[in-house]
CSV table of C-alpha atoms in Angstrom, one decimal:
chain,number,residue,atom,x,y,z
A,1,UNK,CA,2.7,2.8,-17.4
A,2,UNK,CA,1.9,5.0,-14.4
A,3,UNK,CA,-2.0,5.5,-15.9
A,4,UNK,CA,-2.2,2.0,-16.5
A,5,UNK,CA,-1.7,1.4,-12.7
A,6,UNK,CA,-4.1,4.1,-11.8
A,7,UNK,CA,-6.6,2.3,-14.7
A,8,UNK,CA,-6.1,-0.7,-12.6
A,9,UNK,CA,-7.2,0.5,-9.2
A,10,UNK,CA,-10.6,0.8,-10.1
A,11,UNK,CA,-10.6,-3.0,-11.3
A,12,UNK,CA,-8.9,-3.8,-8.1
A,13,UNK,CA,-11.4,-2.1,-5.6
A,14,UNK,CA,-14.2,-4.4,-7.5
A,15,UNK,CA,-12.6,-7.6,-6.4
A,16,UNK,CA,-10.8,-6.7,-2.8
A,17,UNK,CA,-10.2,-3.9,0.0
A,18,UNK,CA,-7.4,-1.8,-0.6
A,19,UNK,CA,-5.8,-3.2,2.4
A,20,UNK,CA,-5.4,-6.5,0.7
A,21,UNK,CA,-3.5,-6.0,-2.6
A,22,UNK,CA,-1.3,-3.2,-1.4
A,23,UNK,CA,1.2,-5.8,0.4
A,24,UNK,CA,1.1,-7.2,-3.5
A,25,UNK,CA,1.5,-3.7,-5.1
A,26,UNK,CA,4.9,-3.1,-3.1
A,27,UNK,CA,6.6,-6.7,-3.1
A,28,UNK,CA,6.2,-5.8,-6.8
A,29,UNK,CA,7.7,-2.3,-6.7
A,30,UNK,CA,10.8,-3.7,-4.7
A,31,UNK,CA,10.8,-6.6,-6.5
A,32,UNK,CA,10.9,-4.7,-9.9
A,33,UNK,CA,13.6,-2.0,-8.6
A,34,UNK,CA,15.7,-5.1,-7.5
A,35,UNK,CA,15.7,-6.3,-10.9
A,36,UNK,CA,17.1,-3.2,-12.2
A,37,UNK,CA,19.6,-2.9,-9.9
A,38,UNK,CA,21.0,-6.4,-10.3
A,39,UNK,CA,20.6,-7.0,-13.9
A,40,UNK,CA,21.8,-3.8,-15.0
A,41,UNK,CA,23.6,-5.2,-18.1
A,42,UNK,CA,20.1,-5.8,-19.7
A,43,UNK,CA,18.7,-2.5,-21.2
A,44,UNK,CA,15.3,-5.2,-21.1
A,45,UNK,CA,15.1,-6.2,-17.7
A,46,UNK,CA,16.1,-2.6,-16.8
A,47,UNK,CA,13.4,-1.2,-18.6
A,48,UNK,CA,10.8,-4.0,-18.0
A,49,UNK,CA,11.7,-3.5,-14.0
A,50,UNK,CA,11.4,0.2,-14.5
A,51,UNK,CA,8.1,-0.3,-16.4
A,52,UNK,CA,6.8,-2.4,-13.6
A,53,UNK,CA,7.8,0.1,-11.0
A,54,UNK,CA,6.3,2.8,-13.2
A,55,UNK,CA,2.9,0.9,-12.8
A,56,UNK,CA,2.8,0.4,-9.0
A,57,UNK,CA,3.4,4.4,-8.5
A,58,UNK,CA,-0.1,4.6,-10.7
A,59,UNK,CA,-1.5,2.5,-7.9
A,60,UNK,CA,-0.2,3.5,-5.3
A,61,UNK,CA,-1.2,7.3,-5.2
A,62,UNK,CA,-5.1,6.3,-5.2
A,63,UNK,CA,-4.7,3.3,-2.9
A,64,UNK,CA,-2.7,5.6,-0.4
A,65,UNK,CA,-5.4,8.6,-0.7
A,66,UNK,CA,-8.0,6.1,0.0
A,67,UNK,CA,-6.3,4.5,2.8
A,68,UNK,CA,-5.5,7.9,4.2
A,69,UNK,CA,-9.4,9.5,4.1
A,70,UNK,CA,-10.4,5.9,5.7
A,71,UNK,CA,-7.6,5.8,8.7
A,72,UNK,CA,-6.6,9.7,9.2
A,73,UNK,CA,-9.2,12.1,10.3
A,74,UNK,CA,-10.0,14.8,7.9
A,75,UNK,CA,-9.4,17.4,11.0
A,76,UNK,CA,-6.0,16.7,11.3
A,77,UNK,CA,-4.6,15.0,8.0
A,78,UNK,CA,-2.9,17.9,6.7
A,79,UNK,CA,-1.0,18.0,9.9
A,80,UNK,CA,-0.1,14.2,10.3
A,81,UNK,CA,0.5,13.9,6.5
A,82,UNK,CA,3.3,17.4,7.0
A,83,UNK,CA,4.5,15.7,10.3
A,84,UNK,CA,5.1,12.5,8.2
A,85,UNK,CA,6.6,13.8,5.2
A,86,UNK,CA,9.7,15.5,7.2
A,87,UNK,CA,11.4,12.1,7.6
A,88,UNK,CA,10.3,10.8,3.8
A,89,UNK,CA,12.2,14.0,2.7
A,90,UNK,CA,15.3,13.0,4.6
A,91,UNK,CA,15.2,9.2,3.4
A,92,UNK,CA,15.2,11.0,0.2
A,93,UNK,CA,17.6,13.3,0.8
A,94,UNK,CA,20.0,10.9,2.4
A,95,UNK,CA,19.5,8.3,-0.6
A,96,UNK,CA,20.3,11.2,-3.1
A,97,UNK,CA,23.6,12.4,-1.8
A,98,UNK,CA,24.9,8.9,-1.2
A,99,UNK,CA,24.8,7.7,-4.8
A,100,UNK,CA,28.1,8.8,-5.1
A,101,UNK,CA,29.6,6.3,-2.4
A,102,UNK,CA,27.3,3.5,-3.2
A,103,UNK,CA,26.1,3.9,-6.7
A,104,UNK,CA,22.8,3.9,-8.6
A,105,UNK,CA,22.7,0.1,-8.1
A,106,UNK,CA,22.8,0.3,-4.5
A,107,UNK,CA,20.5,3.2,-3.9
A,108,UNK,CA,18.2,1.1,-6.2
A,109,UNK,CA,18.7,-1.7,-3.7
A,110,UNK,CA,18.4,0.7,-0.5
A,111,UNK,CA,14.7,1.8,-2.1
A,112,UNK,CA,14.2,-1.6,-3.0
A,113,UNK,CA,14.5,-2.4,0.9
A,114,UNK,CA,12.5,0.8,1.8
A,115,UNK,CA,9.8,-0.8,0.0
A,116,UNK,CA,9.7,-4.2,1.6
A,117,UNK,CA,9.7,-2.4,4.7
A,118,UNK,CA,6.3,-0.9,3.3
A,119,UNK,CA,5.2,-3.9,2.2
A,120,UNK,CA,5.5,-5.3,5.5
A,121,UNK,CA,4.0,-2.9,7.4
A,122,UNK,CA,1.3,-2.8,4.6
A,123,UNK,CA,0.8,-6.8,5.6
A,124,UNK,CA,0.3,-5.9,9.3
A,125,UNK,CA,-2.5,-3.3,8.5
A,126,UNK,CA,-4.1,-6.1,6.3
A,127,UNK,CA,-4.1,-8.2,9.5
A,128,UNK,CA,-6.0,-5.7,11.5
A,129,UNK,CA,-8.5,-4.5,9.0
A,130,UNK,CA,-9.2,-8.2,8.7
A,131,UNK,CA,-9.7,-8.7,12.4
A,132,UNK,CA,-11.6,-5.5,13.0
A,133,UNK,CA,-13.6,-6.8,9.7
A,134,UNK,CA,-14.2,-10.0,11.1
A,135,UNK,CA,-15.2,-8.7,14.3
A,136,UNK,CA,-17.6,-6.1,13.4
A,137,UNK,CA,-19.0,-8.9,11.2
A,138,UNK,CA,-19.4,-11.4,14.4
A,139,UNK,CA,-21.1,-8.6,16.0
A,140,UNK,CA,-23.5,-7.9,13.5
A,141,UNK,CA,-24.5,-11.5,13.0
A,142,UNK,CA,-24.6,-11.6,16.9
A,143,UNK,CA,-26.9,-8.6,16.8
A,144,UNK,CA,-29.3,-10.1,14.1
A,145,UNK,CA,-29.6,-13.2,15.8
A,146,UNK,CA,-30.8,-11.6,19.1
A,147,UNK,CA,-33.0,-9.6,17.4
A,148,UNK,CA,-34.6,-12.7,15.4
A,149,UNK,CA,-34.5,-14.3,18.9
A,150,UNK,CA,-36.3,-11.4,20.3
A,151,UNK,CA,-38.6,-11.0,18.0
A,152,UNK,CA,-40.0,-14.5,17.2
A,153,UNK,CA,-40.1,-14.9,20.8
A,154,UNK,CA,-42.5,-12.1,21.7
């Protein structure tokens, strides 16, 4: 399941930006660990949700590498990415040693909401690469124009 996801990011790049199907890619991994938190008492929905899931981690570790050699400089991404990872390891961390207080349904359900916060934040930088897109695209067509103007009236 987890190759098939990375099998699709290829097919995905052909069609749009990775900024634009990652919001799509998490609502679907906290949507799929939501299902098998709440409908635990189905081993199918359990292991179709799990399946799912399985196949947006495939995804997600190209789209995030690509995402990170477009928005981090290469000079300091090993620094950011070790600066970053310090609070990831304590979300984990945290989530780990409370299963016992609120059980594997709700640390599915706590990871489901970590996710949506991802996808969120996922939607904002979809917003900005499409303004900065749109704009570097108004300046270009700006710049051509000029120059056509330039040049046919010389």
């Amino acid at each position: 399941s987890c190759m098939i996801g990375s099998s699709l990011f290829g097919e995905f790049m052909k069609y749009n930006p990775v900024e634009r199907f990652m919001p799509k890619v998490l609502f679907v991994a906290s949507a799929s660990l939501a299902l098998s938190s709440i409908l635990q008492s189905s081993f199918f929905a359990v292991v179709l949700g799990f399946l799912l899931f399985e196949g947006t981690v495939g995804l997600y570790f190209p789209s995030i590498n690509t995402l990170r050699s477009s928005y981090i400089p290469n000079t300091i991404r090993s620094t950011a990415m070790n600066i970053f990872r310090v609070p990831l390891n304590m979300i984990v961390v945290t989530l780990n040693l409370s299963v016992k207080a609120i059980g594997t349904s709700g640390a599915l359900i706590a990871s489901s909401g970590l996710l949506l916060m991802a996808a969120f934040a996922q939607m904002r930088l979809e917003k900005l690469y499409v303004a900065l897109s749109l704009s570097f695209t108004h300046i270009l067509s700006l710049s051509l124009s000029l120059s056509l103007f330039a040049v046919f009236n010389s």
